[in-house]
Coordinates of N, CA and C in Angstrom, one line a residue:
M2 N 6.7 3.1 -34.9 CA 5.3 3.2 -34.6 C 4.5 3.7 -35.9
A3 N 3.4 3.1 -36.1 CA 2.7 3.4 -37.3 C 2.0 4.8 -37.1
L4 N 2.0 5.5 -38.2 CA 1.4 6.9 -38.1 C -0.1 6.8 -38.3
G5 N -0.8 7.3 -37.3 CA -2.2 7.7 -37.5 C -3.3 6.7 -37.6
A6 N -4.4 7.3 -37.6 CA -5.7 6.6 -37.8 C -5.9 6.4 -39.3
V7 N -6.9 5.8 -39.7 CA -7.2 5.6 -41.1 C -8.3 6.6 -41.6
A8 N -8.0 7.1 -42.8 CA -9.0 8.0 -43.4 C -9.3 7.5 -44.8
L9 N -10.5 7.7 -45.3 CA -10.8 7.3 -46.6 C -10.5 8.4 -47.6
T10 N -9.9 8.0 -48.7 CA -9.6 8.9 -49.8 C -10.8 8.9 -50.7
S11 N -10.7 9.9 -51.7 CA -11.8 10.0 -52.7 C -11.9 8.7 -53.5
C12 N -10.8 8.0 -53.7 CA -10.9 6.7 -54.5 C -11.4 5.6 -53.7
G13 N -11.7 5.7 -52.4 CA -12.1 4.7 -51.6 C -11.0 3.9 -51.0
E14 N -9.8 4.2 -51.2 CA -8.6 3.5 -50.6 C -8.4 4.1 -49.2
E15 N -7.7 3.3 -48.4 CA -7.4 3.8 -47.1 C -5.9 4.3 -47.1
S16 N -5.7 5.4 -46.4 CA -4.4 6.0 -46.3 C -4.2 6.6 -44.9
P17 N -3.0 6.6 -44.4 CA -2.8 7.1 -43.0 C -3.0 8.6 -43.0
T18 N -3.5 9.1 -42.0 CA -3.6 10.6 -41.8 C -2.5 11.0 -40.9
T19 N -1.8 12.0 -41.3 CA -0.7 12.6 -40.5 C -1.0 14.0 -40.2
L20 N -0.3 14.5 -39.2 CA -0.5 15.9 -38.8 C -0.1 16.9 -39.8
I21 N 1.1 16.6 -40.4 CA 1.6 17.5 -41.5 C 2.1 16.6 -42.6
E22 N 2.2 17.1 -43.8 CA 2.7 16.4 -45.0 C 3.6 17.3 -45.8
P23 N 4.6 16.8 -46.5 CA 5.5 17.7 -47.3 C 4.7 18.6 -48.2
D24 N 3.6 18.2 -48.8 CA 2.8 19.1 -49.7 C 2.3 20.3 -49.0
D25 N 2.3 20.3 -47.7 CA 1.8 21.5 -46.9 C 2.8 22.7 -47.0
F26 N 4.0 22.4 -47.4 CA 5.0 23.4 -47.3 C 5.8 23.6 -48.7
E27 N 5.8 24.8 -49.2 CA 6.5 25.1 -50.4 C 8.0 24.6 -50.4
A28 N 8.6 24.8 -49.3 CA 10.1 24.6 -49.2 C 10.4 23.1 -48.7
A29 N 9.4 22.2 -48.7 CA 9.6 20.9 -48.2 C 10.6 20.2 -49.0
K30 N 11.4 19.4 -48.4 CA 12.5 18.6 -49.0 C 12.3 17.1 -48.7
G31 N 12.0 16.3 -49.7 CA 11.9 14.9 -49.4 C 10.6 14.5 -48.8
E32 N 10.6 13.4 -48.1 CA 9.4 12.8 -47.6 C 9.3 13.2 -46.1
A33 N 8.1 13.0 -45.6 CA 7.9 13.1 -44.1 C 8.5 11.9 -43.4
H34 N 8.9 12.2 -42.2 CA 9.5 11.1 -41.3 C 8.7 11.0 -40.0
D35 N 8.7 9.8 -39.5 CA 8.0 9.6 -38.3 C 8.7 10.3 -37.1
A36 N 7.9 11.0 -36.3 CA 8.4 11.6 -35.1 C 7.7 11.0 -33.9
G37 N 7.6 9.6 -34.0 CA 6.8 8.9 -32.9 C 7.5 8.8 -31.6
S38 N 8.8 9.3 -31.5 CA 9.5 9.4 -30.2 C 9.1 10.6 -29.4
G39 N 8.4 11.5 -30.1 CA 7.9 12.7 -29.4 C 8.4 14.0 -30.0
I40 N 8.5 15.0 -29.1 CA 8.9 16.3 -29.5 C 10.4 16.3 -30.0
V41 N 10.6 16.8 -31.1 CA 12.0 16.8 -31.7 C 12.6 18.2 -31.6
G42 N 13.8 18.4 -31.9 CA 14.4 19.7 -32.0 C 15.2 20.0 -30.7
M43 N 15.8 21.2 -30.7 CA 16.7 21.5 -29.6 C 16.5 23.0 -29.2
P44 N 15.6 23.2 -28.2 CA 15.4 24.5 -27.7 C 16.8 25.1 -27.2
P45 N 16.9 26.4 -27.0 CA 18.2 27.0 -26.7 C 18.5 27.1 -25.2
C46 N 17.9 26.3 -24.4 CA 18.3 26.2 -23.0 C 17.9 24.9 -22.3
R47 N 18.5 24.6 -21.2 CA 18.3 23.4 -20.5 C 16.9 23.3 -20.0
A48 N 16.3 24.4 -19.5 CA 14.9 24.3 -18.9 C 13.9 23.8 -19.9
L49 N 14.0 24.3 -21.2 CA 13.0 23.9 -22.2 C 13.4 22.5 -22.8
R50 N 14.6 22.2 -22.9 CA 15.0 20.9 -23.3 C 14.5 19.8 -22.4
E51 N 14.7 20.1 -21.1 CA 14.3 19.1 -20.1 C 12.7 19.0 -20.0
F52 N 12.1 20.1 -20.2 CA 10.6 20.1 -20.2 C 10.1 19.2 -21.4
N53 N 10.7 19.3 -22.6 CA 10.3 18.5 -23.7 C 10.7 17.0 -23.4
Q54 N 11.9 16.8 -22.9 CA 12.3 15.4 -22.6 C 11.4 14.8 -21.6
D55 N 11.0 15.5 -20.6 CA 10.1 14.9 -19.6 C 8.8 14.5 -20.2
L56 N 8.3 15.4 -21.1 CA 7.0 15.0 -21.8 C 7.2 13.8 -22.6
N57 N 8.3 13.7 -23.3 CA 8.5 12.5 -24.2 C 8.7 11.2 -23.3
L58 N 9.4 11.3 -22.2 CA 9.5 10.2 -21.3 C 8.2 9.8 -20.7
A59 N 7.4 10.7 -20.3 CA 6.1 10.4 -19.7 C 5.2 9.7 -20.7
A60 N 5.3 10.1 -22.0 CA 4.5 9.5 -23.0 C 4.8 8.0 -23.2
S61 N 6.0 7.6 -23.0 CA 6.4 6.2 -23.2 C 5.9 5.7 -24.5
G62 N 6.1 6.4 -25.6 CA 5.8 6.0 -26.9 C 4.3 6.2 -27.3
K63 N 3.5 6.8 -26.4 CA 2.1 7.0 -26.7 C 2.0 8.4 -27.4
V64 N 2.7 8.5 -28.5 CA 2.7 9.8 -29.2 C 2.8 9.5 -30.7
T65 N 2.2 10.3 -31.6 CA 2.3 10.1 -33.0 C 2.7 11.5 -33.6
G66 N 3.7 11.5 -34.5 CA 4.1 12.7 -35.1 C 4.8 12.6 -36.4
T67 N 5.0 13.7 -37.0 CA 5.7 13.8 -38.3 C 6.7 14.9 -38.3
T68 N 7.8 14.7 -39.0 CA 8.8 15.7 -39.2 C 9.0 15.9 -40.7
V69 N 9.0 17.1 -41.2 CA 9.3 17.3 -42.6 C 10.5 18.2 -42.8
G70 N 11.5 17.8 -43.5 CA 12.7 18.5 -43.8 C 12.4 19.7 -44.7
I71 N 13.2 20.7 -44.6 CA 13.0 22.0 -45.4 C 14.2 22.2 -46.2
E72 N 14.1 22.7 -47.4 CA 15.2 23.0 -48.3 C 16.1 24.1 -47.6
G73 N 17.4 23.9 -47.7 CA 18.3 24.8 -47.1 C 18.6 24.5 -45.7
G74 N 18.0 23.4 -45.2 CA 18.2 23.0 -43.8 C 17.0 23.4 -42.9
G75 N 16.9 22.7 -41.8 CA 15.8 22.9 -40.9 C 14.7 21.9 -41.1
S76 N 13.7 22.1 -40.2 CA 12.6 21.1 -40.3 C 11.3 21.7 -39.7
V77 N 10.2 21.1 -39.9 CA 8.9 21.4 -39.3 C 8.4 20.1 -38.7
F78 N 7.8 20.2 -37.5 CA 7.3 19.0 -36.9 C 6.0 19.2 -36.2
A79 N 5.2 18.2 -36.0 CA 4.0 18.2 -35.2 C 3.8 16.8 -34.6
V80 N 3.5 16.8 -33.3 CA 3.3 15.6 -32.5 C 2.0 15.7 -31.7
V81 N 1.3 14.6 -31.5 CA 0.1 14.6 -30.7 C 0.3 13.4 -29.7
F82 N 0.0 13.7 -28.5 CA 0.2 12.7 -27.4 C -1.2 12.0 -27.2
S83 N -1.1 10.7 -26.7 CA -2.4 10.1 -26.3 C -2.9 10.8 -25.1
P84 N -4.2 10.6 -24.8 CA -4.8 11.3 -23.7 C -4.2 10.9 -22.3
T85 N -3.7 9.7 -22.2 CA -3.1 9.2 -21.0 C -1.6 9.5 -20.9
A86 N -1.0 10.1 -21.9 CA 0.5 10.2 -22.0 C 1.0 11.4 -21.2
T87 N 0.1 12.3 -20.9 CA 0.6 13.6 -20.2 C 0.0 13.8 -18.9
P88 N 0.4 13.0 -17.9 CA -0.2 13.3 -16.6 C 0.4 14.6 -16.1
P89 N -0.3 15.5 -15.4 CA -1.6 15.3 -15.0 C -2.6 15.5 -16.2
S90 N -2.5 16.5 -17.0 CA -3.4 16.7 -18.2 C -2.7 17.6 -19.2
A91 N -3.3 17.5 -20.5 CA -2.7 18.4 -21.5 C -2.9 19.9 -21.1
T92 N -4.0 20.2 -20.5 CA -4.3 21.6 -20.1 C -3.3 22.1 -19.1
E93 N -2.9 21.2 -18.2 CA -1.9 21.6 -17.2 C -0.5 21.7 -17.8
V94 N -0.2 20.8 -18.7 CA 1.1 20.9 -19.4 C 1.2 22.2 -20.1
V95 N 0.1 22.6 -20.9 CA 0.2 23.9 -21.6 C 0.3 25.1 -20.6
A96 N -0.3 25.0 -19.5 CA -0.2 26.0 -18.4 C 1.2 26.1 -17.9
D97 N 1.9 25.0 -17.9 CA 3.3 25.0 -17.4 C 4.3 25.7 -18.3
V98 N 4.0 25.8 -19.6 CA 4.9 26.3 -20.6 C 5.4 27.7 -20.3
P99 N 4.6 28.7 -19.9 CA 5.1 30.0 -19.7 C 6.2 30.1 -18.5
G100 N 6.0 29.3 -17.5 CA 6.9 29.2 -16.4 C 8.3 28.6 -16.8
N101 N 8.2 27.7 -17.7 CA 9.5 27.1 -18.3 C 10.2 28.1 -19.2
V102 N 9.4 28.9 -19.9 CA 10.0 29.9 -20.8 C 10.7 31.0 -19.9
E103 N 10.0 31.4 -18.8 CA 10.6 32.4 -17.9 C 11.9 31.8 -17.3
E104 N 11.9 30.6 -16.9 CA 13.1 29.9 -16.4 C 14.2 29.9 -17.4
C105 N 13.9 29.7 -18.6 CA 14.8 29.7 -19.7 C 15.4 31.1 -19.9
I106 N 14.6 32.1 -19.9 CA 15.1 33.4 -20.1 C 16.1 33.8 -19.0
K107 N 15.8 33.4 -17.7 CA 16.7 33.6 -16.6 C 18.0 32.8 -16.8
E108 N 17.9 31.6 -17.3 CA 19.0 30.7 -17.5 C 20.0 31.3 -18.5
I109 N 19.5 31.9 -19.6 CA 20.4 32.4 -20.6 C 20.7 33.9 -20.6
A110 N 20.3 34.5 -19.5 CA 20.5 36.0 -19.3 C 22.0 36.2 -19.4
G111 N 22.4 37.2 -20.2 CA 23.8 37.6 -20.3 C 24.5 36.8 -21.4
D112 N 23.9 35.8 -22.0 CA 24.5 35.1 -23.1 C 24.1 35.6 -24.4
P113 N 24.9 36.4 -25.1 CA 24.4 37.1 -26.3 C 24.2 36.1 -27.5
S114 N 24.6 34.8 -27.4 CA 24.5 33.9 -28.4 C 23.1 33.1 -28.4
R115 N 22.3 33.4 -27.3 CA 21.1 32.7 -27.1 C 20.0 33.7 -26.7
K116 N 18.8 33.5 -27.3 CA 17.7 34.4 -26.9 C 16.4 33.5 -26.9
V117 N 15.5 33.9 -26.0 CA 14.2 33.3 -26.0 C 13.1 34.3 -25.6
E118 N 12.0 34.2 -26.3 CA 10.8 35.1 -25.9 C 9.6 34.3 -26.0
A119 N 8.6 34.6 -25.2 CA 7.4 33.9 -25.2 C 6.5 34.3 -26.4
L120 N 5.8 33.3 -26.9 CA 4.8 33.6 -28.0 C 3.4 33.7 -27.3
S121 N 2.7 34.7 -27.7 CA 1.4 34.9 -27.2 C 0.4 35.1 -28.4
D122 N -0.8 35.2 -28.1 CA -1.9 35.4 -29.1 C -1.9 34.4 -30.2
L123 N -1.6 33.1 -29.8 CA -1.6 32.0 -30.7 C -3.0 31.4 -30.8
P124 N -3.4 30.8 -31.9 CA -4.7 30.2 -32.0 C -4.8 29.1 -31.0
L125 N -6.0 28.7 -30.7 CA -6.3 27.5 -29.8 C -5.9 27.7 -28.4
D126 N -5.7 29.0 -28.0 CA -5.2 29.3 -26.6 C -3.8 28.6 -26.4
A127 N -3.1 28.4 -27.4 CA -1.8 27.8 -27.3 C -0.8 28.8 -26.7
T128 N 0.3 28.2 -26.3 CA 1.4 29.0 -25.7 C 2.7 28.4 -26.3
G129 N 3.8 29.2 -26.3 CA 5.0 28.7 -26.9 C 6.1 29.7 -26.8
F130 N 7.1 29.5 -27.6 CA 8.3 30.4 -27.5 C 9.0 30.4 -28.9
H131 N 9.8 31.5 -29.0 CA 10.7 31.7 -30.2 C 12.0 31.8 -29.6
G132 N 13.0 31.0 -30.0 CA 14.3 31.0 -29.5 C 15.4 30.9 -30.5
S133 N 16.6 31.4 -30.2 CA 17.7 31.2 -31.1 C 19.0 30.9 -30.3
E134 N 19.8 30.2 -30.9 CA 21.1 29.8 -30.3 C 22.1 29.7 -31.5
N135 N 23.1 30.6 -31.4 CA 24.1 30.6 -32.5 C 23.4 30.8 -33.8
N136 N 23.5 29.8 -34.7 CA 22.9 29.9 -36.0 C 21.6 29.2 -36.2
S137 N 20.9 28.8 -35.2 CA 19.7 28.1 -35.3 C 18.5 28.8 -34.6
T138 N 17.4 28.9 -35.2 CA 16.2 29.6 -34.6 C 15.1 28.5 -34.6
S139 N 14.4 28.5 -33.5 CA 13.3 27.6 -33.3 C 12.0 28.3 -32.8
E140 N 10.9 27.7 -33.1 CA 9.6 28.2 -32.6 C 8.8 27.0 -32.2
Y141 N 8.2 27.0 -31.1 CA 7.4 25.8 -30.6 C 6.1 26.4 -30.1
A142 N 5.0 25.6 -30.3 CA 3.7 25.9 -29.7 C 3.1 24.7 -29.1
Y143 N 2.5 24.8 -28.0 CA 1.9 23.8 -27.2 C 0.4 24.1 -27.1
A144 N -0.5 23.1 -27.4 CA -1.9 23.4 -27.4 C -2.7 22.1 -26.9
V145 N -3.9 22.3 -26.5 CA -4.8 21.2 -26.2 C -5.7 21.0 -27.4
T146 N -5.8 19.8 -27.9 CA -6.7 19.5 -29.0 C -8.1 19.5 -28.6
S147 N -9.0 19.4 -29.6 CA -10.4 19.4 -29.3 C -10.8 18.1 -28.5
D148 N -10.0 17.1 -28.6 CA -10.3 15.9 -27.8 C -9.3 15.7 -26.6
D149 N -8.9 16.8 -26.1 CA -8.1 16.9 -24.9 C -6.8 16.2 -24.9
R150 N -6.1 16.3 -26.0 CA -4.7 15.7 -26.1 C -3.7 16.8 -26.3
L151 N -2.5 16.6 -25.9 CA -1.4 17.6 -26.1 C -0.9 17.6 -27.5
L152 N -0.9 18.7 -28.1 CA -0.4 18.9 -29.5 C 0.8 19.8 -29.4
V153 N 1.9 19.4 -29.9 CA 3.1 20.3 -30.0 C 3.6 20.4 -31.4
V154 N 3.8 21.6 -31.9 CA 4.3 21.9 -33.2 C 5.5 22.8 -33.1
G155 N 6.3 22.7 -34.1 CA 7.5 23.5 -34.1 C 8.2 23.6 -35.4
T156 N 9.1 24.5 -35.5 CA 9.9 24.7 -36.7 C 11.3 25.1 -36.3
E157 N 12.3 24.6 -37.0 CA 13.7 25.0 -36.7 C 14.3 25.4 -38.1
Y158 N 15.0 26.5 -38.1 CA 15.6 27.0 -39.4 C 16.8 27.8 -39.0
A159 N 17.6 28.1 -40.1 CA 18.9 28.9 -39.9 C 18.5 30.3 -39.5
T160 N 19.2 30.8 -38.5 CA 19.0 32.2 -38.0 C 19.4 33.1 -39.2
G161 N 18.5 34.0 -39.5 CA 18.7 34.9 -40.6 C 17.8 34.6 -41.7
D162 N 17.3 33.3 -41.8 CA 16.3 32.9 -42.8 C 15.0 33.2 -42.2
S163 N 14.0 33.1 -43.0 CA 12.6 33.2 -42.5 C 12.1 31.8 -42.3
S164 N 11.1 31.7 -41.4 CA 10.5 30.5 -41.1 C 9.8 29.9 -42.3
P165 N 9.9 28.6 -42.6 CA 9.2 28.0 -43.7 C 7.7 28.1 -43.6
V166 N 7.2 28.3 -42.4 CA 5.7 28.4 -42.2 C 5.5 29.2 -40.9
S167 N 4.5 29.9 -40.8 CA 4.2 30.6 -39.5 C 3.8 29.6 -38.5
I168 N 4.1 29.8 -37.2 CA 3.8 28.9 -36.2 C 2.3 28.8 -36.0
E169 N 1.6 29.9 -36.3 CA 0.1 29.9 -36.2 C -0.5 29.0 -37.3
R170 N 0.0 29.1 -38.5 CA -0.5 28.2 -39.6 C -0.2 26.7 -39.3
L171 N 1.0 26.5 -38.8 CA 1.4 25.1 -38.5 C 0.5 24.5 -37.4
L172 N 0.2 25.3 -36.4 CA -0.6 24.9 -35.3 C -2.1 24.6 -35.8
E173 N -2.6 25.5 -36.6 CA -4.0 25.3 -37.1 C -4.0 24.1 -38.0
L174 N -3.0 23.9 -38.9 CA -3.0 22.7 -39.8 C -3.0 21.4 -39.0
A175 N -2.1 21.3 -38.0 CA -2.0 20.1 -37.2 C -3.2 19.9 -36.3
A176 N -3.8 20.9 -35.8 CA -5.0 20.8 -35.0 C -6.2 20.3 -35.8
D177 N -6.3 20.8 -37.0 CA -7.4 20.3 -37.9 C -7.3 18.8 -38.1
R178 N -6.1 18.3 -38.2 CA -5.9 16.9 -38.5 C -5.8 16.0 -37.3
A179 N -5.6 16.6 -36.1 CA -5.3 15.8 -34.9 C -6.5 14.8 -34.6
P180 N -7.8 15.2 -34.7 CA -8.8 14.3 -34.4 C -8.8 13.0 -35.2
D181 N -8.1 13.0 -36.4 CA -8.1 11.8 -37.2 C -6.8 11.0 -37.0
V182 N -6.0 11.4 -36.1 CA -4.7 10.8 -35.8 C -4.7 10.1 -34.4
S183 N -4.4 8.8 -34.4 CA -4.3 8.1 -33.2 C -2.9 8.2 -32.6
A184 N -2.9 8.4 -31.3 CA -1.6 8.5 -30.6 C -1.3 7.3 -29.7
D185 N -2.0 6.3 -29.9 CA -1.8 5.1 -29.0 C -1.0 4.0 -29.8

């Protein structure tokens, strides 16, 4: 799937607009990759994995995204869904996230190798979670864009390392570019 809508550069040439680019991150490794299949990564429980899989399946390819690898392992991603890809609506999907996080917390209770906590006070009235499983830590945020599409951003990195970017910064960066990115 081709990435994005077209934006004009200062030279007058056309170039694709993506939600994130390697130059956005000091620790970026290599080039950006298409995440057109939807939300990537592996949350630490079945409830959140299935939630993301269901969103990807409902989108049926009506999603545009980018993944950037990070030095030392891990990645950063951002995806935006088309307006019709998230029935009932992006707002209702975002409202469902806390319930899925709570279900996840119950699912992994008593397992010391996995942890999940809800993220709050995110920009754009987003909601999300911070989770870890064995040696991998992940953070995901779900938001509604200014044009009523679902935006999902996240980062995965080795437990014990620091995140290559704050989830707040990642969310703001992708949200700023989302209006210029087509998801159809």
